[in-house]
XYZ file of C-alpha atoms in Angstrom:
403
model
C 106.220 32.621 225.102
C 109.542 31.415 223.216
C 111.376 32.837 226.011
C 109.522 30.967 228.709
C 109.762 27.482 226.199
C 113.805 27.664 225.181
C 113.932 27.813 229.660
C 111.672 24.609 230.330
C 113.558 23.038 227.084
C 116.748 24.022 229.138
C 115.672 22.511 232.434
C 114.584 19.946 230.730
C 117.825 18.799 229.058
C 119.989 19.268 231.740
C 118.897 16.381 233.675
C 120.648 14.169 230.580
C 123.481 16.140 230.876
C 123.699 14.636 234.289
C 122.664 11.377 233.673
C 125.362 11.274 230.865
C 128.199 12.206 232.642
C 130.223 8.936 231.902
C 129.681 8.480 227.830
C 131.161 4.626 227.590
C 128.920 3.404 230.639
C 126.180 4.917 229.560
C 126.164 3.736 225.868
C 125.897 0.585 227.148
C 123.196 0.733 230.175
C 119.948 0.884 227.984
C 118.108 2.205 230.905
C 120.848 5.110 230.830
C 120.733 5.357 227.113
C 116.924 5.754 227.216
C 116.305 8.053 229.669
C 118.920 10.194 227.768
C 117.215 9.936 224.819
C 113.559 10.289 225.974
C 115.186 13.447 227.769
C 116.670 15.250 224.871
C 113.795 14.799 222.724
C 111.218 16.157 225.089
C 113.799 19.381 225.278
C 113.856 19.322 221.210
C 109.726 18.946 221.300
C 110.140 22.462 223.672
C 112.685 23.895 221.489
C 110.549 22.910 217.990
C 107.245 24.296 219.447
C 108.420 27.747 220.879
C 107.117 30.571 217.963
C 110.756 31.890 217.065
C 111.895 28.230 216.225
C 108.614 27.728 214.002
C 109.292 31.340 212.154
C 112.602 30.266 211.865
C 112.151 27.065 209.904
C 109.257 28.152 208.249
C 111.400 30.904 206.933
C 114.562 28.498 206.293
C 112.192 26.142 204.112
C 109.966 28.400 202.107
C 107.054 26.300 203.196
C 104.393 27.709 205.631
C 104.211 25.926 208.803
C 106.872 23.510 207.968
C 107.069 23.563 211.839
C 104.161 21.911 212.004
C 104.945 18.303 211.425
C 108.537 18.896 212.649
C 107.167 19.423 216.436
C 104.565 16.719 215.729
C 106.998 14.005 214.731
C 109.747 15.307 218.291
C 106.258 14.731 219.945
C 105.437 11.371 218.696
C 109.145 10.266 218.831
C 109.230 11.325 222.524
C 106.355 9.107 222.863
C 107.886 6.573 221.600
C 111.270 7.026 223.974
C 109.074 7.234 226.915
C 107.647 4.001 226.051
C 111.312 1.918 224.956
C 112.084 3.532 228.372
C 109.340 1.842 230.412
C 110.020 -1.276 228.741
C 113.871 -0.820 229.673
C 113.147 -0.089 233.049
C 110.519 -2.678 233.400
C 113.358 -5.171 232.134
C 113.275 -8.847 231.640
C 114.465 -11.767 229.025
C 117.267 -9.853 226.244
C 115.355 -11.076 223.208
C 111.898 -10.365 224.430
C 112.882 -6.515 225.288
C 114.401 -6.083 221.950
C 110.962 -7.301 220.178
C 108.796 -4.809 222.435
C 111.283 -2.297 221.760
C 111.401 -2.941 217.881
C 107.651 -2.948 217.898
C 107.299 0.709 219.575
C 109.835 1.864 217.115
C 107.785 0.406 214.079
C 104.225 1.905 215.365
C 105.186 5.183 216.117
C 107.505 5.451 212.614
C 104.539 5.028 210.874
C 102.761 7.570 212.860
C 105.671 10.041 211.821
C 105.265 9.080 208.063
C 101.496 9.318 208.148
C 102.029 12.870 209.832
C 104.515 13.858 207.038
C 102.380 12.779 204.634
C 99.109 14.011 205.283
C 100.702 17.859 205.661
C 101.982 17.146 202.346
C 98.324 16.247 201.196
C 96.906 19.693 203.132
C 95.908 23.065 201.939
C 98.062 24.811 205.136
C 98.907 28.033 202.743
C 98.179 30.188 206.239
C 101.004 30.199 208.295
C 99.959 30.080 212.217
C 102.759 30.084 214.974
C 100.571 29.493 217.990
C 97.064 28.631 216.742
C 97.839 26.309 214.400
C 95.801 23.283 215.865
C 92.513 25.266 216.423
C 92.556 27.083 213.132
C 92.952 24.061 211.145
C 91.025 21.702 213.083
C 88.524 21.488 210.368
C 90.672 21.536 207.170
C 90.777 18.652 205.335
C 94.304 16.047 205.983
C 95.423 18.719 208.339
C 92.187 17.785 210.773
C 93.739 14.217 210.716
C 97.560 14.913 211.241
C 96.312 16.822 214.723
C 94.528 14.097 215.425
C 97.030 11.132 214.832
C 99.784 12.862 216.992
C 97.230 14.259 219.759
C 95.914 10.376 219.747
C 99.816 8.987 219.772
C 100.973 11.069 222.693
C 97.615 9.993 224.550
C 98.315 6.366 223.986
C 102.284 6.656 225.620
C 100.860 8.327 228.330
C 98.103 6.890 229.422
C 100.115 3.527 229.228
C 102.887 5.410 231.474
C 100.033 6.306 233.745
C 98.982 2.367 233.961
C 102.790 1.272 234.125
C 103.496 3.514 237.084
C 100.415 3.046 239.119
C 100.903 -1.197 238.997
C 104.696 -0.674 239.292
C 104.172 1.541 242.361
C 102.601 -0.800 244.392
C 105.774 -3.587 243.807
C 108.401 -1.097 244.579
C 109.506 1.231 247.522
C 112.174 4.087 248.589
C 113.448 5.994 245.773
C 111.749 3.936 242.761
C 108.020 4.486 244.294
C 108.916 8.268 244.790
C 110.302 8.819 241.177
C 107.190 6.776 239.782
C 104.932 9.054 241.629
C 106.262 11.842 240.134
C 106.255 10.342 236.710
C 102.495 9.526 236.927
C 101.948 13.318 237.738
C 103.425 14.563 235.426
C 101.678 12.159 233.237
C 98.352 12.467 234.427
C 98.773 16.426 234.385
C 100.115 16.304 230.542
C 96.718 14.029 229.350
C 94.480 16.855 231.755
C 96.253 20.075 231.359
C 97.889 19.731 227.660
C 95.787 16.732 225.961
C 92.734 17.448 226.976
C 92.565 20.892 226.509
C 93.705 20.492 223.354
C 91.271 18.256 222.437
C 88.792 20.600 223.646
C 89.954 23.428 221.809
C 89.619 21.463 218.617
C 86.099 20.070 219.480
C 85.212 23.286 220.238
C 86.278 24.789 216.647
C 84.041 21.502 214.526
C 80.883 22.248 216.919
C 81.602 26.182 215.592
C 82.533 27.442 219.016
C 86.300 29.374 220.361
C 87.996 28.303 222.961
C 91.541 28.566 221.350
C 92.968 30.150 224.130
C 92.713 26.647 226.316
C 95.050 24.980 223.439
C 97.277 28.833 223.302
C 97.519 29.562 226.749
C 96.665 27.162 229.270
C 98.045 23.660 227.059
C 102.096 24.924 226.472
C 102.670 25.954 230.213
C 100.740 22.432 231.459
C 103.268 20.284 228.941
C 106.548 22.205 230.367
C 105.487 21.280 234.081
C 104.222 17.824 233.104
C 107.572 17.306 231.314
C 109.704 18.889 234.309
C 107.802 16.433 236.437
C 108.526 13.445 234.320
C 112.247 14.227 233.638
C 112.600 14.387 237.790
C 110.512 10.980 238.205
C 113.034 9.862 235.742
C 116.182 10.934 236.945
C 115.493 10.971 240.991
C 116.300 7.040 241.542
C 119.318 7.293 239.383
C 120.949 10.422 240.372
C 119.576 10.514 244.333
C 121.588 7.324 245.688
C 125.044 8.477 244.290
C 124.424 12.263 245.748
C 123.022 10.701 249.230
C 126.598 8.661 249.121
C 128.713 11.550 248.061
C 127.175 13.853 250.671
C 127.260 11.115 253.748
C 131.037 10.586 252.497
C 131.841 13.964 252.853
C 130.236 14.010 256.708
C 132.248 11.091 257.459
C 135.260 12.300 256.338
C 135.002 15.636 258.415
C 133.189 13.695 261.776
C 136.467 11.890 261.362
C 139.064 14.865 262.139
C 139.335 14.252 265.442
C 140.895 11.082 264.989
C 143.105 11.554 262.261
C 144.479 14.576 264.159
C 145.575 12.282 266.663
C 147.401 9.526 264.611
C 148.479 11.323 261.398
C 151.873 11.943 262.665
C 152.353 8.091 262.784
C 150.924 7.294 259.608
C 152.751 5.462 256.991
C 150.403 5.738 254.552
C 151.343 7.067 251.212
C 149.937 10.620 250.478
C 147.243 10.874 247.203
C 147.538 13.146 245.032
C 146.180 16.217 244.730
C 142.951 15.488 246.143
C 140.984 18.817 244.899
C 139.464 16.878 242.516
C 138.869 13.551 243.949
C 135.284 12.743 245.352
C 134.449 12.821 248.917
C 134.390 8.937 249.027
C 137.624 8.506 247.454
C 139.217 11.093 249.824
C 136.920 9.300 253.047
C 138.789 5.826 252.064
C 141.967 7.136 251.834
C 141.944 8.638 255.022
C 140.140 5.226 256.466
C 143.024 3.336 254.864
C 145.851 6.232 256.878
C 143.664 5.573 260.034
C 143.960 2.019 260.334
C 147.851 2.197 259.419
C 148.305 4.435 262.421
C 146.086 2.236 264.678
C 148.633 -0.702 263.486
C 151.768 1.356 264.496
C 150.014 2.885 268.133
C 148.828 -0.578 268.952
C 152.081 -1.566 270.891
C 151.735 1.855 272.785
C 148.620 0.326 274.232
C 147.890 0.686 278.347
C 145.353 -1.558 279.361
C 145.654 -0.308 282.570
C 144.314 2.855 281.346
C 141.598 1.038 279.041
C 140.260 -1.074 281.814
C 140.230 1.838 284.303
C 138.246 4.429 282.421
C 135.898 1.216 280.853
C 135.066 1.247 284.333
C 134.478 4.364 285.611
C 131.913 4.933 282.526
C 130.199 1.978 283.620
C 129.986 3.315 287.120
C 129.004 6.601 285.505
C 126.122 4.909 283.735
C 127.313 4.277 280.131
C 126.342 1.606 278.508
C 129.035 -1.258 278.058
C 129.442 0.247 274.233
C 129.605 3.755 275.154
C 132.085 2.676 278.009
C 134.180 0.622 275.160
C 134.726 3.444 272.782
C 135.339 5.757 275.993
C 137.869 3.479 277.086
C 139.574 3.071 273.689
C 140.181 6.695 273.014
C 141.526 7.166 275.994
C 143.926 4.196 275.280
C 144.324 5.639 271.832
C 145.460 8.957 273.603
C 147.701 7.760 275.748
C 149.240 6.235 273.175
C 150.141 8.857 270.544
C 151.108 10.667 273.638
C 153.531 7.859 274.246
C 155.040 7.400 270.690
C 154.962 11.555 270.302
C 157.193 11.093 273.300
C 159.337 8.546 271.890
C 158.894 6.541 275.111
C 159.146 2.656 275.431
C 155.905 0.536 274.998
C 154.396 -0.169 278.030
C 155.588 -3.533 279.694
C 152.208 -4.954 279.951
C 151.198 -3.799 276.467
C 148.966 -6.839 274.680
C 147.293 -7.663 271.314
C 144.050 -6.234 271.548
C 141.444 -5.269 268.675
C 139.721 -1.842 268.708
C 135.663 -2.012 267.809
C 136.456 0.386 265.088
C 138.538 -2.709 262.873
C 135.575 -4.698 264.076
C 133.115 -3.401 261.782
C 133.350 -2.714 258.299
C 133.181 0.689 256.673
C 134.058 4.109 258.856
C 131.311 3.950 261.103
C 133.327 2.291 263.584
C 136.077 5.195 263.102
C 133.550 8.153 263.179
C 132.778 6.488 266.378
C 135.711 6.714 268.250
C 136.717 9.855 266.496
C 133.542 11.068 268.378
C 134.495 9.362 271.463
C 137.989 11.258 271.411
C 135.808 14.692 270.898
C 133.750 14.126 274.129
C 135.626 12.351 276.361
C 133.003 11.254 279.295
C 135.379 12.762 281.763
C 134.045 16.592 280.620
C 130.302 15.091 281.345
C 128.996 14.992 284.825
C 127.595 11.678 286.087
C 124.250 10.616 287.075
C 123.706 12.692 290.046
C 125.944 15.925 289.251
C 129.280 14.557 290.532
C 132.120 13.646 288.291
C 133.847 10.620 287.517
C 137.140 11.427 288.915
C 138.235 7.422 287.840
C 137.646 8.880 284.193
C 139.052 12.430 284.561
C 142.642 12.135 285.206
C 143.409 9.312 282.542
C 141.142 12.070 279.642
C 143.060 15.060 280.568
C 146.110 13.443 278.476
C 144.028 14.886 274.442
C 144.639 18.340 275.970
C 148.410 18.163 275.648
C 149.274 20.443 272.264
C 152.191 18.048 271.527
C 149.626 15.128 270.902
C 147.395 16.881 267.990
C-alpha cells in the first residue's frame, strides 16, 4: 500500500512543480501561491499516511502512533489551503480576502491544536499503521481527535462542492471544465473516503466490523479524489499556455513555405541559438524576417501578373479571397524570382499592401504561405479543365534557384 501512496503523492506534487516553474511570479500571484501550496500538502497528507512513513516516525519519536496526528494535522491544513484557495480564486476587494483568508487560517489552527492535544490526553499505547481509526474509534480523546479532523475535511469539502457547483454556472471554457473536475473529485473524496470512514467507525461503537471500508476501499478513493482535484486545479492555468505553445509551433512550420521563398532577402538579424527558445518566440521571429523580406520584394512587384492570375481564379470559381492570396503568391514568386535574378524592378511596379500585413498576428502569413504550397494552377477548375490564365504565371515556384 506505501508503494501505491508515495506514487499518487508523486502525481500529485508534480502538478506544483509545473505550476511553479517561474519562483518570483509566482510568489506574488496568490492564486499561484495557493494552488502550490494546497498541492504540496495534499502530496505530504499521501506521503504522512502511507504505513512505512508512519513506522518510520513512530520509530524516530519513541511514541506509538506519533503518525497519527501528524497525517491528521497535513489533512486539516490541506483543508484549510483548499479553502484560502477558493477564496483566492473567487477574488474580490484586497482587505476583505485577507480577513476570509486570516479567518480559515485561525479555525483550522485550532483544529490542529485540539488534534495535538487530545492524542496527548489518549491512552494510544497500541501502535496501528492502517487501522488506526477503526480500532480506536471508541477510546476515550482518541474517539474525538478522529472525529474533529474527519468533521474538518468534511466541512472544506462540502463547501468546495457548493463553491464549484454556483461558480460553474457563471463561468465557461476552461474554468467550467476544471471546476467540474474539482467537484468530482470532491464529491468522490466525501462518498468514497469520508463516508466510508465514517461508516467504519459507526460500525465499530454499534459493535459491528467493517474496517476494511476505512483500510481498503477509503485510501485508494482519497488518491483519485485528490488526482482529480489537483487536475481541476491546474487545467485552466496550465491548458491556455500549452494550447498557445502547441498552435505556435504549427504556425511556425505551416509557415515554411514562405520563408523558403524570401529568406534569401531577409535582413533580419539572426537569434540566437534558438534550441531553447519557445515555439512562440521562434514563430515571431520568423514573422518579424517575413515581413522584412516582403518590404525588400515589394518593388519586384508585377501587377500584371497579380491582376492576371486574380482573375483567372475568379473565372475558376474562387472566391474573391481565395483569388487574392492566389494572386499574391504568385506576385510574391515572381518576385524573389526577379531579385534571385538580380533583374531590374518592373517598370510598372506600384505600392501595394499584401492581406497578410493587413491582419495582425501570422494568420495572414500562414495564409499565403499556404497559398504558395497549392498554387490553384495544379487544381482543375469547375468542370475538369484547367485554368491555363493561372498556369503559366504558377509554374515560376518550380524554379530550384527561387527556394
Amino acid at each position: 500500500m506505501s508503494l501505491v501512496v508515495y506514487l499518487a503523492a508523486l502525481v500529485f506534487g508534480t502538478t506544483s512543480v509545473l505550476l511553479f516553474r517561474r519562483p518570483r511570479a509566482a510568489m506574488r500571484n496568490p492564486l499561484t501561491l495557493s494552488t502550490c501550496v494546497a498541492i504540496v500538502l495534499g502530496a505530504l497528507v499521501f506521503v504522512c499516511a502511507a504505513p512505512a512513513t508512519l513506522a518510520t516516525v513512530n520509530d524516530l519519536t519513541g511514541v506509538p502512533n506519533f503518525g497519527a496526528p501528524l497525517t491528521y494535522g497535513m489533512l486539516s491544513a490541506y483543508s484549510c489551503a483548499v479553502l484560502v484557495l477558493l477564496i483566492n480564486w473567487r477574488g474580490g476587494p484586497r482587505a476583505r480576502v485577507r480577513r476570509m483568508v486570516l479567518r480559515t487560517m485561525a479555525a483550522y489552527g485550532l483544529l490542529v491544536l485540539a488534534i495535538v492535544v487530545l492524542f496527548l490526553l489518549a491512552d494510544a499505547d497500541t501502535e496501528r499503521l492502517t487501522d488506526l481509526d477503526t480500532y480506536y474509534a471508541g477510546t476515550p480523546f482518541m474517539r474525538e481527535m478522529i472525529l474533529l479532523y474527519l468533521l474538518g475535511h468534511t466541512a472544506a469539502m462540502l463547501v468546495m462542492c457548493a463553491v464549484c457547483v454556483k461558480w460553474g454556472r457563471e463561468v465557461r471554457g476552461l474554468l467550467r471544465a476544471g471546476l467540474r473536475l474539482i467537484l468530482l473529485g470532491a464529491a468522490l473524496d466525501v462518498v468514497g473516503f469520508q463516508l466510508t470512514k465514517y461508516t467504519a467507525v459507526v460500525a465499530r461503537w454499534t459493535g459491528h466490523d467493517l474496517d476494511f471500508l476505512s483500510t481498503s476501499v477509503a485510501p485508494p478513493m482519497a488518491s483519485l479524489a485528490a488526482l482529480l482535484c489537483s487536475a481541476g486545479f491546474v487545467l485552466p492555468r496550465l491548458l491556455p499556455p500549452v494550447v498557445a505553445h502547441w498552435r505556435g509551433l504549427d504556425d511556425y512550420r505551416r509557415l515554411d513555405p514562405l520563408w523558403c521563398l524570401v529568406r534569401s532577402v531577409s535582413t533580419a538579424p539572426k537569434p540566437p541559438s534558438s534550441w531553447w527558445q519557445s515555439p512562440r518566440a521562434r514563430l515571431q521571429w520568423r514573422e518579424v524576417s517575413i515581413h522584412d523580406a516582403l518590404l525588400t520584394l515589394a518593388p519586384y512587384f508585377d501587377h500584371g501578373v497579380r491582376v492576371r492570375v486574380r482573375d483567372g481564379a475568379l473565372r475558376a470559381g474562387r472566391s474573391p479571397h481565395q483569388a487574392r492570396l492566389a494572386a499574391e503568391a504568385a506576385m510574391l514568386t515572381d518576385a524573389a524570382r526577379r531579385a534571385a535574378a538580380r533583374e531590374e524592378p518592373p517598370e510598372a511596379a506600384a505600392t501595394y499592401r499584401l492581406h497578410a500585413t493587413e491582419v495582425p498576428g501570422p494568420s495572414g502569413l500562414v495564409e499565403l504561405a499556404q497559398a504558395l504550397r497549392h498554387p490553384p494552377g495544379r487544381t482543375a477548375a469547375p468542370g475538369g479543365a484547367e485554368p491555363s490564365a493561372m498556369t503559366g504565371t504558377l509554374t515560376e515556384p518550380e524554379e530550384p534557384h527561387v527556394a
